[in-house]
Short mmCIF file of C-alpha atoms in Angstrom, two decimals:
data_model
loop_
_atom_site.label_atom_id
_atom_site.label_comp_id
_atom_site.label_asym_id
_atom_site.label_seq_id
_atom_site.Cartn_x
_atom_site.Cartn_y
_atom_site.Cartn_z
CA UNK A 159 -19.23 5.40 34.93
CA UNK A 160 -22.73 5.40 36.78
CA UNK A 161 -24.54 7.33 38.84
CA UNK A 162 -21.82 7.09 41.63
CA UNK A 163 -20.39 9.96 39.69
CA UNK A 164 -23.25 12.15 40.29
CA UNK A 165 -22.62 14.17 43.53
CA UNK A 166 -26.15 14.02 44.49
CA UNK A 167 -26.03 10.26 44.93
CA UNK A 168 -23.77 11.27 47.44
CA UNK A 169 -23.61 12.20 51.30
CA UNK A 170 -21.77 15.86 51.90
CA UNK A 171 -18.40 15.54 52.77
CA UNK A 172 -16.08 17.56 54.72
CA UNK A 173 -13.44 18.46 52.14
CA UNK A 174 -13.12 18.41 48.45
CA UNK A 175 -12.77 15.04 46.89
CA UNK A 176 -9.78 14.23 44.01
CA UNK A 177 -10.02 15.37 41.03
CA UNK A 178 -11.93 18.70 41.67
CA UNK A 179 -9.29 21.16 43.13
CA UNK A 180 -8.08 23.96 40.72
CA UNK A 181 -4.65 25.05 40.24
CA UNK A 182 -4.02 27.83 42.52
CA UNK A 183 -4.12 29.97 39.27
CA UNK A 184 -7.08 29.15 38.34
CA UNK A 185 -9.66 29.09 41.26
CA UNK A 186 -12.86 31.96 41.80
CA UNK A 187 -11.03 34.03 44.01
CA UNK A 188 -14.75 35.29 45.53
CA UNK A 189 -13.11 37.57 47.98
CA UNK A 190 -12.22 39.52 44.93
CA UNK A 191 -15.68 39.10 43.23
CA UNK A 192 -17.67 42.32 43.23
CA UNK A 193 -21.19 44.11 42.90
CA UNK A 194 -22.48 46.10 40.33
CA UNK A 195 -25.40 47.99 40.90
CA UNK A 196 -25.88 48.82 37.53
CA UNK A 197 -26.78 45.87 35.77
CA UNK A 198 -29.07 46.10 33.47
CA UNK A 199 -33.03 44.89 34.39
CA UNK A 200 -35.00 45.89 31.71
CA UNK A 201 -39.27 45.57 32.07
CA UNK A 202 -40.71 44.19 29.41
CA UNK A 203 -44.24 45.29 30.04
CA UNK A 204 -42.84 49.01 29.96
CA UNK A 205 -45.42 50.93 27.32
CA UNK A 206 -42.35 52.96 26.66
CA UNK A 207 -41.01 50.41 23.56
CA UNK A 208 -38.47 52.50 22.06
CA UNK A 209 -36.76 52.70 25.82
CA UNK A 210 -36.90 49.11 26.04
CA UNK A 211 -35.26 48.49 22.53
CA UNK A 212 -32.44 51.10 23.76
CA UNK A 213 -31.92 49.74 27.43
CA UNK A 214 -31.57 46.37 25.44
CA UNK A 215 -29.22 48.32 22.81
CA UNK A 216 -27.11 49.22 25.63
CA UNK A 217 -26.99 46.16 27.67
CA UNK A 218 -26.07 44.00 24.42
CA UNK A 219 -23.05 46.55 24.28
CA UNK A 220 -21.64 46.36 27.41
CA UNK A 221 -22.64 43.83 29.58
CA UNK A 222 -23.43 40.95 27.21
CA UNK A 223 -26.30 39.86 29.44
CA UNK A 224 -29.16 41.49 30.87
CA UNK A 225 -32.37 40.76 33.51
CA UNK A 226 -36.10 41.08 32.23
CA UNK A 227 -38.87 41.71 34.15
CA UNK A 228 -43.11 41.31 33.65
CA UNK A 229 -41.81 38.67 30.91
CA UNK A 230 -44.63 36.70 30.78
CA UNK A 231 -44.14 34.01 32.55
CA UNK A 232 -46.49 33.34 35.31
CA UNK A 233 -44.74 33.50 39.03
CA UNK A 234 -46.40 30.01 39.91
CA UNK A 235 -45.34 28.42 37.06
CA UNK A 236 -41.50 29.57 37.75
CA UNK A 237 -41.75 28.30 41.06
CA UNK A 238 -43.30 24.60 39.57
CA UNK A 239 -40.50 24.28 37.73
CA UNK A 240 -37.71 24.89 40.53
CA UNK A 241 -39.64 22.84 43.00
CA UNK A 242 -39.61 19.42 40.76
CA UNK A 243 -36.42 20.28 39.43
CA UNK A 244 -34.85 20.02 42.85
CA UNK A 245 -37.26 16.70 43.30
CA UNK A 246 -35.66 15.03 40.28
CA UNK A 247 -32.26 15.70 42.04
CA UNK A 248 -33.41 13.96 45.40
CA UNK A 249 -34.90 10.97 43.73
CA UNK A 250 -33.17 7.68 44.81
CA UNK A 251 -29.71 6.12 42.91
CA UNK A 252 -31.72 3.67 41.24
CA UNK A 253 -34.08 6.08 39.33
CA UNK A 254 -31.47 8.23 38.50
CA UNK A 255 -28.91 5.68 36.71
CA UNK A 256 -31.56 5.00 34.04
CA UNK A 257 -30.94 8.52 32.38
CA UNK A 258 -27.18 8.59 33.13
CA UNK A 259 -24.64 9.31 30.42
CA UNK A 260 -21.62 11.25 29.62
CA UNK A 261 -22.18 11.57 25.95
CA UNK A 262 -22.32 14.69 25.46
CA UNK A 263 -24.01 13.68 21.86
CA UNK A 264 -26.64 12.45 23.21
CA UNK A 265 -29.84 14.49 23.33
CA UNK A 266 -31.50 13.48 26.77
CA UNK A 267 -28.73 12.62 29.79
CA UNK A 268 -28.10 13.24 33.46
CA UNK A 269 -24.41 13.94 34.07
CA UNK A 270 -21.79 15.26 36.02
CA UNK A 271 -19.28 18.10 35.94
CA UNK A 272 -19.47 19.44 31.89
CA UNK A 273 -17.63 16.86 29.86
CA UNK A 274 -15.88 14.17 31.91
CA UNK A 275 -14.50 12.24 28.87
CA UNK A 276 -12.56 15.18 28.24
CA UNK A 277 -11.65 17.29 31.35
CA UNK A 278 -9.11 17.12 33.89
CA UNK A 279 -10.44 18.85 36.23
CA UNK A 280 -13.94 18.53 37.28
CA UNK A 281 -16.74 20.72 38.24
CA UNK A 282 -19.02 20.94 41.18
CA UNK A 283 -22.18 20.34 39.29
CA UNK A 284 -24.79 17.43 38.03
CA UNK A 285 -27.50 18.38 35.29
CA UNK A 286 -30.25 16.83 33.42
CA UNK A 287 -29.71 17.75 29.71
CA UNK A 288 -33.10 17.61 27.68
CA UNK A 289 -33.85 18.52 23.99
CA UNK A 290 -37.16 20.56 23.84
CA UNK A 291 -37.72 21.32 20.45
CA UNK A 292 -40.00 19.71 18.88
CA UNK A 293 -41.92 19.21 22.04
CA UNK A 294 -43.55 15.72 20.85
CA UNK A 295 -40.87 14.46 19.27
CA UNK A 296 -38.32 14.78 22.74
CA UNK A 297 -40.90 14.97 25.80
CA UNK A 298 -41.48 10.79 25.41
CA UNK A 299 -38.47 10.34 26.68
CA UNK A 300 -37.63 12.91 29.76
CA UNK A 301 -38.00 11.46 33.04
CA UNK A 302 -41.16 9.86 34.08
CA UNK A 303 -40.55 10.57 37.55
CA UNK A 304 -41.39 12.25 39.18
CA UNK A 305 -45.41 12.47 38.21
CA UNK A 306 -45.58 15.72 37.04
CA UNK A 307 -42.01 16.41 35.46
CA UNK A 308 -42.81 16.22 31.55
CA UNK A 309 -45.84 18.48 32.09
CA UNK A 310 -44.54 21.17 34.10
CA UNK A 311 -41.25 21.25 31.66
CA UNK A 312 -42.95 21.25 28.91
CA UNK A 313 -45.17 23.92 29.83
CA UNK A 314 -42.32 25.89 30.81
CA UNK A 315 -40.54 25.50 27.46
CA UNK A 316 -43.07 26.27 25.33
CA UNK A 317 -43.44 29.46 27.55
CA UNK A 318 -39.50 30.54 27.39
CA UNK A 319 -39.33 29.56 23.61
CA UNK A 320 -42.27 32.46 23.07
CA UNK A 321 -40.14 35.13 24.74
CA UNK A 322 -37.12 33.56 23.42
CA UNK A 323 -38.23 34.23 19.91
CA UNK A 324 -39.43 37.69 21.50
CA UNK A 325 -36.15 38.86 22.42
CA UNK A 326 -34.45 38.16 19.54
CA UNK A 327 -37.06 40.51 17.24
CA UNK A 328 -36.07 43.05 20.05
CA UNK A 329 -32.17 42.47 19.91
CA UNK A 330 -32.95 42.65 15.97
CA UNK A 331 -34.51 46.18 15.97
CA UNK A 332 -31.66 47.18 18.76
CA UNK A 333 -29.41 46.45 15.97
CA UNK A 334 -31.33 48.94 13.30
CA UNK A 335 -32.19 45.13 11.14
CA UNK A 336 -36.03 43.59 10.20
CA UNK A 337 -37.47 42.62 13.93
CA UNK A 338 -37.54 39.14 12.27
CA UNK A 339 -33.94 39.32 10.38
CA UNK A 340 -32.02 37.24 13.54
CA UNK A 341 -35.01 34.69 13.69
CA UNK A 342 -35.18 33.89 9.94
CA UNK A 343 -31.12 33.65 9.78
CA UNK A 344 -30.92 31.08 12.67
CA UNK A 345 -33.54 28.76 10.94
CA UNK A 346 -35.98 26.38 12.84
CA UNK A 347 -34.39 26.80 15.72
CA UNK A 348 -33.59 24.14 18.16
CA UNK A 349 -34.32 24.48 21.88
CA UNK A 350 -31.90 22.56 24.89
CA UNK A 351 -32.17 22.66 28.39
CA UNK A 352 -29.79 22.05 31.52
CA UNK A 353 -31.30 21.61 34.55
CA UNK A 354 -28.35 22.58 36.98
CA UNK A 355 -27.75 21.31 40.70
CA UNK A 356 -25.08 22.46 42.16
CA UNK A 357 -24.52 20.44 46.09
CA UNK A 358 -23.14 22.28 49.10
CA UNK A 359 -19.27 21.79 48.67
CA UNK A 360 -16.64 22.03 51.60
CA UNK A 361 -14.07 23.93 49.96
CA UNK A 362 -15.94 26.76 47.36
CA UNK A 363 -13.16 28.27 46.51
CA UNK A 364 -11.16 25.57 45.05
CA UNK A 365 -13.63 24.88 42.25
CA UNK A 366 -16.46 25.63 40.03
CA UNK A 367 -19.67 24.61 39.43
CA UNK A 368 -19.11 25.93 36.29
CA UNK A 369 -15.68 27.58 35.16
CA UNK A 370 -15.89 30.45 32.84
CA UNK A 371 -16.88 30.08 29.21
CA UNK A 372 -19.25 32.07 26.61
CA UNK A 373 -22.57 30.35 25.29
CA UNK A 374 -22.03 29.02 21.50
CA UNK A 375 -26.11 28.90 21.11
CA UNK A 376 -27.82 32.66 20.19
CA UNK A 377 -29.58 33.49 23.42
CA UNK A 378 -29.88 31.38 26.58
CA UNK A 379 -32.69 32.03 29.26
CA UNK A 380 -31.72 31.48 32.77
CA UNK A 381 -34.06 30.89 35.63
CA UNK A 382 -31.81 31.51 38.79
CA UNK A 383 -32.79 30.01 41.85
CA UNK A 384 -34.43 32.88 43.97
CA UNK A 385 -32.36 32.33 47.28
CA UNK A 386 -29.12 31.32 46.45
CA UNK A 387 -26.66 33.65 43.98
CA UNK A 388 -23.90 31.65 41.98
CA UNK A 389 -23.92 33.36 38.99
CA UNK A 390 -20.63 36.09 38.10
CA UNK A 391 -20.02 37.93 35.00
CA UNK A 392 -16.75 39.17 33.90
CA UNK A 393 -16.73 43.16 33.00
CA UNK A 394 -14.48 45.22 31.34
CA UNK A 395 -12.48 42.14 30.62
CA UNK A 396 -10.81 41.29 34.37
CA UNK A 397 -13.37 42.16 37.28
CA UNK A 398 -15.96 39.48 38.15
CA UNK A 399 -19.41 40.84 39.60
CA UNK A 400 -22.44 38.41 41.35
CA UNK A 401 -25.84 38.78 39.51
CA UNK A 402 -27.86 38.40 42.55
CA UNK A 403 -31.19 36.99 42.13
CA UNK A 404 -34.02 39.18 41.68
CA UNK A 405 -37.76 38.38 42.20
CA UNK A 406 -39.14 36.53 39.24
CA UNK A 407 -36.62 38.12 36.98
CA UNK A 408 -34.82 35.89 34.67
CA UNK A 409 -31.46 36.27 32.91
CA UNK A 410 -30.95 36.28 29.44
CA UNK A 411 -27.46 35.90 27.82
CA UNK A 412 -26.03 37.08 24.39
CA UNK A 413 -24.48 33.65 22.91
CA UNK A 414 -21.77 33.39 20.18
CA UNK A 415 -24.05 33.32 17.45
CA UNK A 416 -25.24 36.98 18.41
CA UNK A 417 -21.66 38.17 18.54
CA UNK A 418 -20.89 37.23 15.18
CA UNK A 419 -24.58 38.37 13.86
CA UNK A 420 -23.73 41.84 15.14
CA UNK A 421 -20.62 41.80 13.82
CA UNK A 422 -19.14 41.86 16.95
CA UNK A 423 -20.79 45.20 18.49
CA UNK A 424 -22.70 43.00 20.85
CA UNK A 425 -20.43 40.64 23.54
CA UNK A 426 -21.60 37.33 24.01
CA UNK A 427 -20.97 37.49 27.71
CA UNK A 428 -18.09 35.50 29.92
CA UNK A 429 -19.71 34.15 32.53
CA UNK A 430 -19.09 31.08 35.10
CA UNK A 431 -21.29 29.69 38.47
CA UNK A 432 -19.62 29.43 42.21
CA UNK A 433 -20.28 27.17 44.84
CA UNK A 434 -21.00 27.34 48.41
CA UNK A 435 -20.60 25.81 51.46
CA UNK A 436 -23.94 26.70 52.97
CA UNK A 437 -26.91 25.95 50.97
CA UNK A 438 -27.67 24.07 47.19
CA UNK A 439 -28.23 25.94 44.48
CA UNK A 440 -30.32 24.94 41.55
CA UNK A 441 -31.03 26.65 38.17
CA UNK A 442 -32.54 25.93 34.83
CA UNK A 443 -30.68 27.28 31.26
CA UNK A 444 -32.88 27.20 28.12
CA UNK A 445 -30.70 27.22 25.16
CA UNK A 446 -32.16 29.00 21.61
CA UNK A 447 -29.87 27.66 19.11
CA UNK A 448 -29.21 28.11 15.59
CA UNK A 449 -30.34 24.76 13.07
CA UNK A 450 -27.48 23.03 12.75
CA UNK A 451 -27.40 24.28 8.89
CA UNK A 452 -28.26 27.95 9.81
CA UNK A 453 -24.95 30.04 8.20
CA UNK A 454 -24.11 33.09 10.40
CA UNK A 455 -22.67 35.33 9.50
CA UNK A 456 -22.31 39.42 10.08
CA UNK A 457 -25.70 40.94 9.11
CA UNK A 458 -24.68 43.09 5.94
CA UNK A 459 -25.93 46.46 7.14
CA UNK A 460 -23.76 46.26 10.27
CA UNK A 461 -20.44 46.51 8.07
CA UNK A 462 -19.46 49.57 6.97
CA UNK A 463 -18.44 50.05 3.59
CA UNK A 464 -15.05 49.11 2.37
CA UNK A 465 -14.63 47.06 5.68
CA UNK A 466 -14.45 43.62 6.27
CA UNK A 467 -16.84 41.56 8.50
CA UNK A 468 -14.84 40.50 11.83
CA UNK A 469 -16.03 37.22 11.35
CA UNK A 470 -16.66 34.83 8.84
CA UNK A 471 -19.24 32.97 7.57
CA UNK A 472 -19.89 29.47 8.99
CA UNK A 473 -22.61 26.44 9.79
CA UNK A 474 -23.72 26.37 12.95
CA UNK A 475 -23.03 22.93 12.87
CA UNK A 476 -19.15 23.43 12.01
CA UNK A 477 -18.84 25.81 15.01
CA UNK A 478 -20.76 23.47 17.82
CA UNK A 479 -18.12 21.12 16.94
CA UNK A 480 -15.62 23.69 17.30
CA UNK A 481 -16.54 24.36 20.72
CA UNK A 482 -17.17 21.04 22.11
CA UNK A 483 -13.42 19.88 20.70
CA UNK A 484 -12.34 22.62 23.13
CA UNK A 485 -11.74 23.28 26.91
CA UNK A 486 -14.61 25.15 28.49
CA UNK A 487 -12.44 28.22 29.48
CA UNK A 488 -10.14 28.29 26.44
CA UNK A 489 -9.91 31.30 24.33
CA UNK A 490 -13.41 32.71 22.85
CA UNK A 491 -14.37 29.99 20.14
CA UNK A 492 -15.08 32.69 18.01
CA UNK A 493 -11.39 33.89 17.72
CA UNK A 494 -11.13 30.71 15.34
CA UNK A 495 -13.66 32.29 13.20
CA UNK A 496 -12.32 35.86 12.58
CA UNK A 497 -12.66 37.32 8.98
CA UNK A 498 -11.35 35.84 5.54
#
C-alpha cells in the first residue's frame, strides 16, 4: 500500500468511497450530538492555585477532559505549527510516499485511517505519527520538507512536554498525592505525536475520522484547529457533546494510565472526531506516555482500607500491547485489567 491510500493524495469526491461506510448501528448520528456549556476551561495563569487544583479536581471527575487557558504557549507559535502542519498535508504524492507506512510499530510514519492491517472499516483521516522524546535522538528523521517543519515541531514539543509534566504535578495534588508522585511513577516518559488531517468528505455521517476510543497514554494535549470543531465527548455514558474550539485554548485528556493511577475516581475520557462536508479540519495530539517499564498501578493512599484496588498492577508495556491487539471502539482496555 502507498500513498494512494492517503486521502490527501486524492481529489474530493462526491460520495463515500468502499470500505468507509459504517453499519447503520454504528455511524455519529450528529443530529443527536449536543452542547454543553459547561465544560470545563480552566486558566492556568489564575493566582487563585487552590481553585485551579479544584476546577481540575472536578473536571478529572466528571468529564475526563478539560480546556486550559494562559498555558504558556505563545499564540504565534500555535498558529506556526497549524500552518506547516496543513503544508505537509498539501505537499505533492512523491514527497509524501517516502514517510508512508502502516506499521503501526514503527516510530515515524504517515498513514491512513488508524490501523489498516487490522480494521474493516476505515476512517476518514491521514496523520503523520512522530516520536518526540528524546528530541535529538527522533527529530533526524521527521520530514525535511517542508523547510521549517523539524524546527517549528520541535519547538512546539519541547513547549507541550513542559506543561505536560505541569499538569500532571497538578492532577497529582488534585488527587491529595506528592505534586511529583504521577511523574516519578510513569518513569522517563516518552512523548508521540499525531498530526491529524481530516479531508472534506461527501457523506459525514457515514463515518469517522476517528471512531470512539479512550487514550492508553497518561495525558494527551490537543491543539484543535481554531475554525473547524470535530471533536465530541461522550457524558454520562450515552450523550455525545462538540468541544468547540476556543481561542488559543488547548485540550487536555485524562488517558488510561490516569484512570488506573486514581484508582478509577478520575475517567479517562471516551472521545471520537467527525467529519464534514464543508471545510478540512486539522489537529495536532501530543501523547505523554508512561516508559514502557513504568508499573501502574492504584496510588496506595487512594484505596481505602480493607478494599481492593479496582485495578491491577501492570507494565505499561503489557497494556500498549493490549490495546493495539484490540478494535479502537471495543470495550475500555482497562476492563482487562480489573483487580486480582
Amino acid at each position: 500500500m502507498a500513498t494512494t491510500q492517503l486521502l490527501s493524495t486524492v481529489e474530493h469526491r462526491e460520495t463515500l468511497p468502499e470500505g468507509y461506510a459504517r453499519p447503520e448501528s454504528d455511524r455519529p448520528r450528529l443530529a443527536e450530538v449536543a452542547t454543553d456549556s459547561n465544560i470545563p476551561l480552566i486558566d492556568l495563569a489564575s493566582p487563585d492555585k487552590p481553585r485551579v487544583i479544584a476546577e481540575i479536581a472536578q473536571a478529572c471527575r466528571t468529564y475526563g477532559f478539560f480546556q486550559v487557558t494562559n498555558h504558556g504557549i505563545a499564540e504565534e507559535l500555535l498558529e506556526k505549527v497549524m500552518a506547516v502542519a496543513l503544508e505537509f498535508f498539501r505537499l505533492p504524492p512523491e514527497e509524501k510516499e517516502k514517510l508512508y507506512s502502516d506499521e503501526p510499530s514503527k516510530k515515524i510514519r504517515l498513514s491512513t485511517s488508524f490501523n489498516v492491517r487490522k480494521e474493516t472499516v476505515h476512517n476518514w483521516r491521514d496523520y503523520l505519527r512522530l516520536h518526540c522524546h528524546p528530541l535529538e535522538e527522533f527529530v533526524p528523521e521527521w520530514p525535511s520538507n517542508p523547510a521549517q517543519f523539524k524546527e517549528i515541531m520541535s519547538t512546539y514539543c519541547r513547549e507541550v512536554r513542559q506543561l505536560g509534566l505541569r499538569l500532571l504535578g497538578a492532577i497529582s495534588v488534585s488527587l491529595g498525592l506528592e505534586e511529583d508522585y504521577i511523574e516519578k511513577v510513569l518513569g522517563e516518559q516518552e512523548q508521540h505525536m499525531a498530526v491529524n488531517y481530516y479531508p472534506r468528505c461527501p457523506e459525514p455521517d457515514l463515518t469517522y475520522g476517528l471512531p470512539k476510543h479512550t487514550d492508553p497514554n497518561a495525558l494527551t494535549i490537543l491543539l484543535p484547529d481554531p475554525h473547524v470543531a470535530g471533536l465530541q465527548v461522550l457524558r454520562d455514558g450515552d450523550q455525545w457533546i462538540v468541544v468547540n474550539p476556543r481561542p488559543n485554548a488547548l485540550v487536555v485528556n485524562l488517558g488510561d494510565q490516569i484512570q488506573a493511577l486514581s484508582n478509577g475516581a478520575y475517567k479517562s475520557v471516551w472521545h471520537r472526531a467527525v467529519v464534514n462536508a464543508v471545510q478540512e479540519r486539522m489537529s495536532v495530539a501530543s501523547f505523554m506516555c508512561p516508559c514502557n517499564s513504568a508499573v501502574i498501578s492504584p496510588a496506595r493512599k487512594l484505596v481505602a482500607d480493607g478494599d481492593a484496588p479496582v485495578y491491577r498492577s501492570f507494565t505499561y508495556d503489557e497494556y500498549y500491547k493490549k490495546f493495539w491487539s484490540r478494535n479502537l471502539d471495543q470495550e475500555h482496555c482497562l476492563e482487562l485489567f480489573k483487580g486480582q
